[in-house]
Tab-separated table of C-alpha atoms in Angstrom:
chain	number	residue	atom	x	y	z
A	1	MET	CA	100.655	79.734	164.566
A	2	SER	CA	103.733	81.886	164.827
A	3	ARG	CA	106.834	81.452	162.772
A	4	VAL	CA	109.507	79.150	164.247
A	5	TYR	CA	113.275	79.855	164.241
A	6	ASN	CA	114.215	77.338	161.489
A	7	PHE	CA	117.887	76.173	161.860
A	8	SER	CA	117.637	73.590	158.931
A	9	ALA	CA	120.650	73.021	156.833
A	10	GLY	CA	118.384	73.074	153.630
A	11	PRO	CA	115.641	73.549	152.541
A	12	ALA	CA	116.300	76.443	154.860
A	13	VAL	CA	114.961	79.608	156.194
A	14	LEU	CA	113.961	82.367	153.635
A	15	PRO	CA	113.477	86.048	154.141
A	16	GLU	CA	110.079	86.539	155.478
A	17	GLU	CA	109.376	89.627	153.148
A	18	VAL	CA	110.255	87.547	150.288
A	19	LEU	CA	107.733	84.948	151.197
A	20	GLN	CA	105.185	87.681	151.849
A	21	GLU	CA	105.783	89.197	148.434
A	22	ALA	CA	105.387	85.878	146.826
A	23	ALA	CA	102.166	85.198	148.656
A	24	ASP	CA	100.745	88.620	147.548
A	25	GLU	CA	101.558	87.593	143.990
A	26	MET	CA	100.408	84.039	144.212
A	27	LEU	CA	97.305	84.295	142.243
A	28	ASP	CA	97.985	87.352	140.084
A	29	TYR	CA	101.747	88.162	139.116
A	30	GLN	CA	101.940	91.846	138.153
A	31	GLY	CA	98.537	91.999	136.313
A	32	THR	CA	99.098	88.869	134.266
A	33	GLY	CA	95.990	87.321	135.774
A	34	MET	CA	97.985	84.213	136.800
A	35	SER	CA	100.588	82.881	139.044
A	36	VAL	CA	104.265	82.449	137.966
A	37	MET	CA	103.656	78.623	138.549
A	38	GLU	CA	101.226	78.663	135.811
A	39	MET	CA	103.007	80.903	133.430
A	40	SER	CA	104.883	79.890	130.084
A	41	HIS	CA	108.668	79.915	130.385
A	42	ARG	CA	108.550	81.481	126.685
A	43	SER	CA	106.341	84.256	127.760
A	44	LYS	CA	107.434	88.040	128.007
A	45	ALA	CA	106.567	88.185	131.714
A	46	TYR	CA	108.773	85.175	132.501
A	47	ASP	CA	111.590	86.380	130.164
A	48	ASP	CA	111.785	89.572	132.306
A	49	ILE	CA	111.843	87.513	135.581
A	50	ILE	CA	114.747	85.174	134.564
A	51	LYS	CA	116.731	88.097	132.786
A	52	THR	CA	116.389	90.415	135.882
A	53	ALA	CA	117.380	87.434	138.257
A	54	GLU	CA	120.575	86.958	136.220
A	55	LYS	CA	121.346	90.710	136.121
A	56	ASP	CA	120.871	91.076	139.863
A	57	LEU	CA	123.094	88.135	140.566
A	58	ARG	CA	125.807	89.424	138.364
A	59	ASP	CA	125.474	92.755	140.215
A	60	LEU	CA	125.825	90.957	143.639
A	61	MET	CA	128.719	89.112	142.709
A	62	ASN	CA	130.380	91.189	140.199
A	63	ILE	CA	130.357	88.491	137.833
A	64	PRO	CA	132.586	89.340	134.745
A	65	ASP	CA	131.146	89.291	131.135
A	66	ASN	CA	133.233	86.155	130.141
A	67	TYR	CA	131.327	84.115	132.693
A	68	LYS	CA	127.904	82.644	132.112
A	69	VAL	CA	125.249	82.122	134.722
A	70	LEU	CA	123.121	78.985	134.321
A	71	PHE	CA	120.060	78.137	136.309
A	72	LEU	CA	119.743	74.342	136.010
A	73	GLN	CA	118.224	71.311	137.854
A	74	GLY	CA	119.310	68.143	139.207
A	75	GLY	CA	120.838	69.831	142.486
A	76	ALA	CA	124.480	70.248	143.400
A	77	SER	CA	124.710	66.397	143.249
A	78	GLN	CA	124.056	66.272	139.359
A	79	GLN	CA	127.000	68.724	138.977
A	80	PHE	CA	129.285	65.814	140.498
A	81	ALA	CA	128.908	64.117	137.119
A	82	MET	CA	128.323	67.057	134.877
A	83	ILE	CA	131.661	68.537	135.853
A	84	PRO	CA	133.893	65.697	134.843
A	85	MET	CA	131.817	65.083	131.834
A	86	ASN	CA	132.401	68.593	130.579
A	87	LEU	CA	135.807	69.317	131.971
A	88	MET	CA	137.904	66.301	132.088
A	89	LYS	CA	139.590	66.503	128.683
A	90	ASN	CA	142.761	64.692	130.007
A	91	LYS	CA	140.744	62.451	132.131
A	92	VAL	CA	142.586	63.686	135.211
A	93	ALA	CA	141.200	65.871	137.999
A	94	ASP	CA	142.445	66.741	141.636
A	95	TYR	CA	139.946	66.650	144.527
A	96	ILE	CA	140.381	68.069	147.982
A	97	VAL	CA	138.023	65.966	150.179
A	98	THR	CA	136.847	68.020	153.187
A	99	GLY	CA	133.514	66.423	153.718
A	100	GLN	CA	130.656	64.274	152.666
A	101	TRP	CA	129.787	66.162	149.460
A	102	ALA	CA	133.377	66.605	148.251
A	103	LYS	CA	133.881	62.911	148.851
A	104	LYS	CA	130.723	62.048	146.861
A	105	ALA	CA	131.828	64.385	144.206
A	106	TRP	CA	135.310	62.659	144.070
A	107	GLN	CA	133.790	59.204	143.931
A	108	GLU	CA	131.518	60.287	140.924
A	109	ALA	CA	134.352	61.822	139.136
A	110	SER	CA	136.194	58.570	139.409
A	111	LYS	CA	133.745	56.935	137.116
A	112	TYR	CA	134.930	59.266	134.220
A	113	GLY	CA	138.774	59.377	134.702
A	114	LYS	CA	141.488	59.473	137.210
A	115	ALA	CA	140.239	61.532	140.217
A	116	ASN	CA	143.265	62.142	142.697
A	117	LYS	CA	142.506	62.839	146.183
A	118	ILE	CA	145.261	65.126	146.959
A	119	ALA	CA	144.380	66.320	150.315
A	120	SER	CA	141.709	65.175	152.965
A	121	SER	CA	140.571	65.961	156.500
A	122	GLU	CA	138.888	62.620	156.968
A	123	ASP	CA	141.400	61.489	159.538
A	124	LYS	CA	139.695	63.781	162.041
A	125	THR	CA	135.954	63.516	160.946
A	126	PHE	CA	136.459	66.410	158.626
A	127	SER	CA	136.817	68.927	161.562
A	128	TYR	CA	139.320	71.059	159.898
A	129	ILE	CA	140.585	72.268	156.493
A	130	PRO	CA	143.949	70.848	155.354
A	131	ASP	CA	146.811	73.294	154.415
A	132	CYS	CA	146.364	73.856	150.733
A	133	SER	CA	149.208	76.173	150.158
A	134	ASP	CA	151.501	73.490	148.519
A	135	LEU	CA	149.517	70.466	147.205
A	136	PRO	CA	150.852	67.875	144.918
A	137	ILE	CA	148.801	69.214	141.849
A	138	SER	CA	148.803	66.751	138.978
A	139	GLU	CA	150.671	68.104	135.862
A	140	ASP	CA	147.917	67.050	133.461
A	141	ALA	CA	145.033	67.887	135.899
A	142	ASP	CA	141.935	69.412	134.157
A	143	TYR	CA	140.758	71.089	137.278
A	144	VAL	CA	141.021	71.308	141.223
A	145	TYR	CA	137.921	70.640	143.098
A	146	ILE	CA	136.774	71.881	146.424
A	147	CYS	CA	133.495	72.143	148.477
A	148	GLU	CA	134.119	75.587	149.857
A	149	ASN	CA	131.729	75.246	152.899
A	150	ASN	CA	131.014	71.934	154.414
A	151	THR	CA	127.288	72.001	155.505
A	152	ILE	CA	127.599	68.785	157.587
A	153	TYR	CA	130.860	69.455	159.438
A	154	GLY	CA	130.784	73.065	159.666
A	155	THR	CA	134.138	73.941	158.169
A	156	LYS	CA	134.920	76.573	155.524
A	157	PHE	CA	137.888	77.470	153.216
A	158	LYS	CA	139.090	80.846	154.446
A	159	GLU	CA	141.887	80.775	151.761
A	160	LEU	CA	141.405	79.117	148.297
A	161	PRO	CA	143.846	76.374	147.520
A	162	ASN	CA	146.877	77.167	145.541
A	163	THR	CA	146.030	75.389	142.242
A	164	LYS	CA	149.303	76.160	140.609
A	165	GLY	CA	147.557	77.584	137.767
A	166	LYS	CA	144.923	74.896	137.295
A	167	THR	CA	141.228	75.763	137.069
A	168	LEU	CA	139.435	75.799	140.342
A	169	VAL	CA	135.812	74.466	140.560
A	170	ALA	CA	134.024	74.984	143.763
A	171	ASP	CA	130.750	73.716	145.156
A	172	VAL	CA	129.487	76.855	147.448
A	173	SER	CA	126.055	75.440	147.930
A	174	SER	CA	126.056	76.397	151.708
A	175	CYS	CA	127.916	79.661	151.558
A	176	PHE	CA	126.478	81.028	148.400
A	177	LEU	CA	126.056	84.923	148.720
A	178	SER	CA	127.172	84.904	152.348
A	179	GLU	CA	130.029	87.217	151.706
A	180	PRO	CA	131.827	88.801	148.707
A	181	VAL	CA	133.748	86.498	146.341
A	182	ASP	CA	136.173	87.069	143.536
A	183	VAL	CA	134.599	85.173	140.708
A	184	THR	CA	137.596	85.476	138.535
A	185	LYS	CA	139.521	82.831	140.878
A	186	TYR	CA	137.290	80.037	139.769
A	187	GLY	CA	136.618	78.314	136.540
A	188	VAL	CA	133.391	76.959	137.727
A	189	ILE	CA	131.374	78.198	141.049
A	190	TYR	CA	128.146	76.545	141.647
A	191	GLY	CA	125.812	75.607	144.207
A	192	GLY	CA	122.167	74.267	145.000
A	193	VAL	CA	120.039	77.224	146.247
A	194	GLN	CA	118.044	75.574	148.945
A	195	LYS	CA	120.389	76.623	151.650
A	196	ASN	CA	120.901	80.367	151.275
A	197	ILE	CA	119.034	81.594	148.291
A	198	GLY	CA	115.768	79.765	147.461
A	199	PRO	CA	113.449	76.812	147.218
A	200	ALA	CA	114.955	73.373	146.454
A	201	GLY	CA	115.014	72.421	142.771
A	202	VAL	CA	117.442	75.098	141.375
A	203	VAL	CA	121.132	75.027	141.026
A	204	ILE	CA	123.128	77.991	139.752
A	205	VAL	CA	126.363	77.416	137.938
A	206	ILE	CA	128.716	80.301	137.034
A	207	ILE	CA	131.150	79.114	134.493
A	208	ARG	CA	134.009	80.840	132.464
A	209	GLU	CA	133.114	80.653	128.776
A	210	ASP	CA	136.434	79.004	127.642
A	211	LEU	CA	135.201	75.918	129.623
A	212	ILE	CA	131.944	75.720	127.679
A	213	THR	CA	132.931	73.567	124.718
A	214	GLU	CA	131.378	70.789	122.480
A	215	ASP	CA	134.277	68.719	123.412
A	216	VAL	CA	132.734	66.706	126.139
A	217	LEU	CA	133.236	62.989	127.129
A	218	GLU	CA	131.694	60.606	124.769
A	219	GLY	CA	128.090	59.666	125.509
A	220	THR	CA	127.481	62.822	127.649
A	221	PRO	CA	123.694	63.483	127.354
A	222	THR	CA	122.645	66.546	125.764
A	223	MET	CA	121.007	67.780	128.862
A	224	LEU	CA	124.141	67.328	130.787
A	225	GLN	CA	126.391	69.592	128.473
A	226	TYR	CA	127.002	73.140	129.716
A	227	LYS	CA	126.877	74.198	126.008
A	228	THR	CA	123.242	73.301	125.625
A	229	HIS	CA	122.220	75.395	128.389
A	230	ALA	CA	124.501	78.367	127.833
A	231	ASP	CA	123.458	78.479	124.122
A	232	ALA	CA	119.807	78.558	125.191
A	233	GLN	CA	120.240	81.090	128.065
A	234	SER	CA	118.912	78.379	130.647
A	235	LEU	CA	115.795	78.114	128.562
A	236	TYR	CA	116.622	74.720	126.533
A	237	ASN	CA	113.932	73.023	128.332
A	238	THR	CA	111.269	74.304	131.005
A	239	PRO	CA	113.397	75.589	133.716
A	240	PRO	CA	112.580	75.354	137.447
A	241	ALA	CA	110.529	78.603	136.900
A	242	TYR	CA	109.010	79.314	140.148
A	243	GLY	CA	112.173	78.574	142.045
A	244	ILE	CA	114.239	80.971	139.933
A	245	TYR	CA	111.494	83.604	140.489
A	246	ILE	CA	111.953	83.121	144.246
A	247	CYS	CA	115.710	83.301	143.858
A	248	GLY	CA	115.285	86.597	141.921
A	249	LYS	CA	113.381	88.043	144.930
A	250	VAL	CA	116.207	87.018	147.285
A	251	PHE	CA	118.671	88.725	145.106
A	252	LYS	CA	116.692	92.006	145.358
A	253	TRP	CA	116.372	91.500	149.063
A	254	LEU	CA	120.182	91.176	149.390
A	255	LYS	CA	120.652	94.351	147.207
A	256	LYS	CA	118.419	96.208	149.518
A	257	MET	CA	120.191	94.759	152.575
A	258	GLY	CA	123.392	96.292	151.316
A	259	GLY	CA	124.814	93.518	149.141
A	260	LEU	CA	127.332	90.999	149.933
A	261	GLU	CA	129.665	93.184	152.252
A	262	ALA	CA	126.759	94.053	154.355
A	263	MET	CA	125.816	90.302	154.462
A	264	LYS	CA	129.363	89.114	155.584
A	265	LYS	CA	129.255	91.722	158.363
A	266	HIS	CA	125.779	90.502	159.487
A	267	ASN	CA	126.813	86.755	159.211
A	268	GLU	CA	130.043	87.428	161.175
A	269	GLU	CA	128.253	89.210	164.059
A	270	LYS	CA	125.614	86.392	164.336
A	271	ALA	CA	128.166	83.629	164.103
A	272	LYS	CA	130.209	85.216	166.900
A	273	ILE	CA	127.203	85.105	169.274
A	274	LEU	CA	126.812	81.373	168.995
A	275	TYR	CA	130.578	80.664	168.861
A	276	ASP	CA	131.351	82.883	171.930
A	277	PHE	CA	128.793	80.992	173.867
A	278	LEU	CA	130.108	77.524	172.828
A	279	ASP	CA	133.659	78.505	173.649
A	280	GLN	CA	132.802	79.358	177.328
A	281	SER	CA	130.115	76.696	177.747
A	282	LYS	CA	130.661	73.942	180.256
A	283	LEU	CA	127.891	71.629	178.562
A	284	PHE	CA	128.120	72.490	174.959
A	285	LYS	CA	131.082	72.468	172.543
A	286	GLY	CA	131.913	73.230	169.090
A	287	THR	CA	133.332	70.473	166.914
A	288	VAL	CA	135.411	72.609	164.444
A	289	VAL	CA	139.017	73.971	164.647
A	290	PRO	CA	138.277	77.620	165.352
A	291	LYS	CA	140.200	79.038	162.543
A	292	ASP	CA	138.186	76.927	160.007
A	293	ARG	CA	134.694	77.504	161.386
A	294	SER	CA	131.857	78.253	158.985
A	295	LEU	CA	129.717	81.290	159.335
A	296	MET	CA	126.767	79.228	157.991
A	297	ASN	CA	126.822	75.861	159.795
A	298	VAL	CA	127.578	75.549	163.440
A	299	PRO	CA	127.732	71.809	164.686
A	300	PHE	CA	127.968	71.333	168.466
A	301	VAL	CA	127.810	68.489	170.903
A	302	THR	CA	127.280	67.908	174.772
A	303	GLY	CA	129.399	64.631	174.504
A	304	ASP	CA	126.288	62.516	175.669
A	305	ALA	CA	124.061	61.265	173.031
A	306	ASP	CA	121.010	61.117	175.491
A	307	MET	CA	121.607	64.806	176.478
A	308	ASP	CA	121.846	65.689	172.750
A	309	ALA	CA	118.530	64.206	172.280
A	310	LYS	CA	117.058	65.873	175.194
A	311	PHE	CA	118.213	69.244	174.066
A	312	VAL	CA	117.027	68.737	170.536
A	313	LYS	CA	113.494	67.760	171.969
A	314	GLU	CA	113.183	70.648	174.303
A	315	ALA	CA	114.625	73.198	171.730
A	316	THR	CA	111.899	71.958	169.211
A	317	GLU	CA	109.194	72.479	171.672
A	318	ALA	CA	110.447	75.992	172.560
A	319	GLY	CA	110.215	76.993	168.686
A	320	PHE	CA	113.947	76.292	167.677
A	321	VAL	CA	113.487	73.600	164.930
A	322	ASN	CA	115.830	71.383	162.818
A	323	LEU	CA	118.813	71.652	165.183
A	324	LYS	CA	119.499	67.821	165.066
A	325	GLY	CA	122.945	67.200	163.508
A	326	HIS	CA	123.476	65.112	160.223
A	327	ARG	CA	123.022	61.569	160.829
A	328	THR	CA	126.807	60.875	159.904
A	329	VAL	CA	128.161	63.034	163.087
A	330	GLY	CA	125.154	63.329	165.395
A	331	GLY	CA	124.911	66.064	168.079
A	332	MET	CA	123.362	69.308	166.952
A	333	ARG	CA	123.710	71.773	164.104
A	334	ALA	CA	122.543	75.272	163.850
A	335	SER	CA	122.512	76.446	160.348
A	336	ILE	CA	122.332	80.406	160.385
A	337	TYR	CA	122.122	81.336	156.727
A	338	ASN	CA	121.585	84.975	155.604
A	339	ALA	CA	117.827	84.934	156.186
A	340	MET	CA	118.245	83.957	159.864
A	341	PRO	CA	117.725	86.970	161.964
A	342	THR	CA	120.359	87.841	164.648
A	343	GLU	CA	117.507	87.698	167.109
A	344	GLY	CA	117.122	83.950	166.251
A	345	VAL	CA	120.711	83.239	167.252
A	346	GLN	CA	120.366	85.427	170.286
A	347	LYS	CA	117.203	83.613	171.628
A	348	LEU	CA	119.026	80.254	170.802
A	349	VAL	CA	121.852	81.152	172.919
A	350	GLU	CA	119.492	82.227	175.729
A	351	PHE	CA	117.667	78.877	175.499
A	352	MET	CA	120.997	77.086	175.597
A	353	LYS	CA	122.207	78.878	178.659
A	354	LYS	CA	118.883	77.934	180.471
A	355	PHE	CA	119.215	74.368	179.293
A	356	GLU	CA	122.759	74.333	180.539
A	357	GLU	CA	121.714	75.637	184.014
A	358	GLU	CA	119.033	73.249	184.240
A	359	ASN	CA	121.096	70.102	183.370
A	360	ALA	CA	124.429	71.064	185.092
């Protein structure tokens, strides 16, 4: 069985050499005589794994010393509650709703305080990013929240919102490590790793130290306090040990590939191949305003549900899998994360051209 081109939105494609390395170490990790899956998280070998992973991530993103890196569980969705529980001191926060996950985060925050929806693109099925240069930021807002790249709708903030001095919190699950980022512009930057970094089960939270306090909402469970995990260096309880180990390998792979500048260039070239085709195709069309297009998630449609279904079926048979769009929008979506080779996108476009000729 040869490997398919996997366009899944997550869990998603991982670098082949990382998988190969993990396979080679499956039964015996570096002479320990056991797999990382079986290893105590309190062991010297594991301590090296998690510390090296954190160091490599700090190098890749130039994370300043006054930010903590936490490897947690519960996915990005658990952060929807953890953020207000820990940060809503005034019980007020502002949310910019540009997709399903931002909307869910806003709904969750509404349970803990006043969550203001200060901008939204829901009026046009989240197909654009609203102008965020002069928003009605609340005087007493504890933070301003965005989902930076919208996996389902294929939009991306190219410029961060003007938060007028308020702390910016961003969910970067689907654009994590796809390009350089200035961490100092955020109070919290977090994401589930299963799209661009590793296997499902790990969420990485990068948080400025002044935001980590004991002053949390009453009733916040111990496990949902950032301080608990920051004080214990992500080892308060058994972490998602194997997932962190794979993330660490992906960080090494990214460094070897030339870091985030090189990834950005690679991702722009790759996305251009697909967007250029969509812009001139008679059958397929992209669904996002061009200036707000994501480099990671590319939704497209034919305008005919039966034709969409036919395309997905034939593409799957040809080895291009997981191209069906999210159930809320239909159509197709190609997620082309860091580990998707350029060749995968080129071959997909060749297949789309052929399909278009046969179905003209």
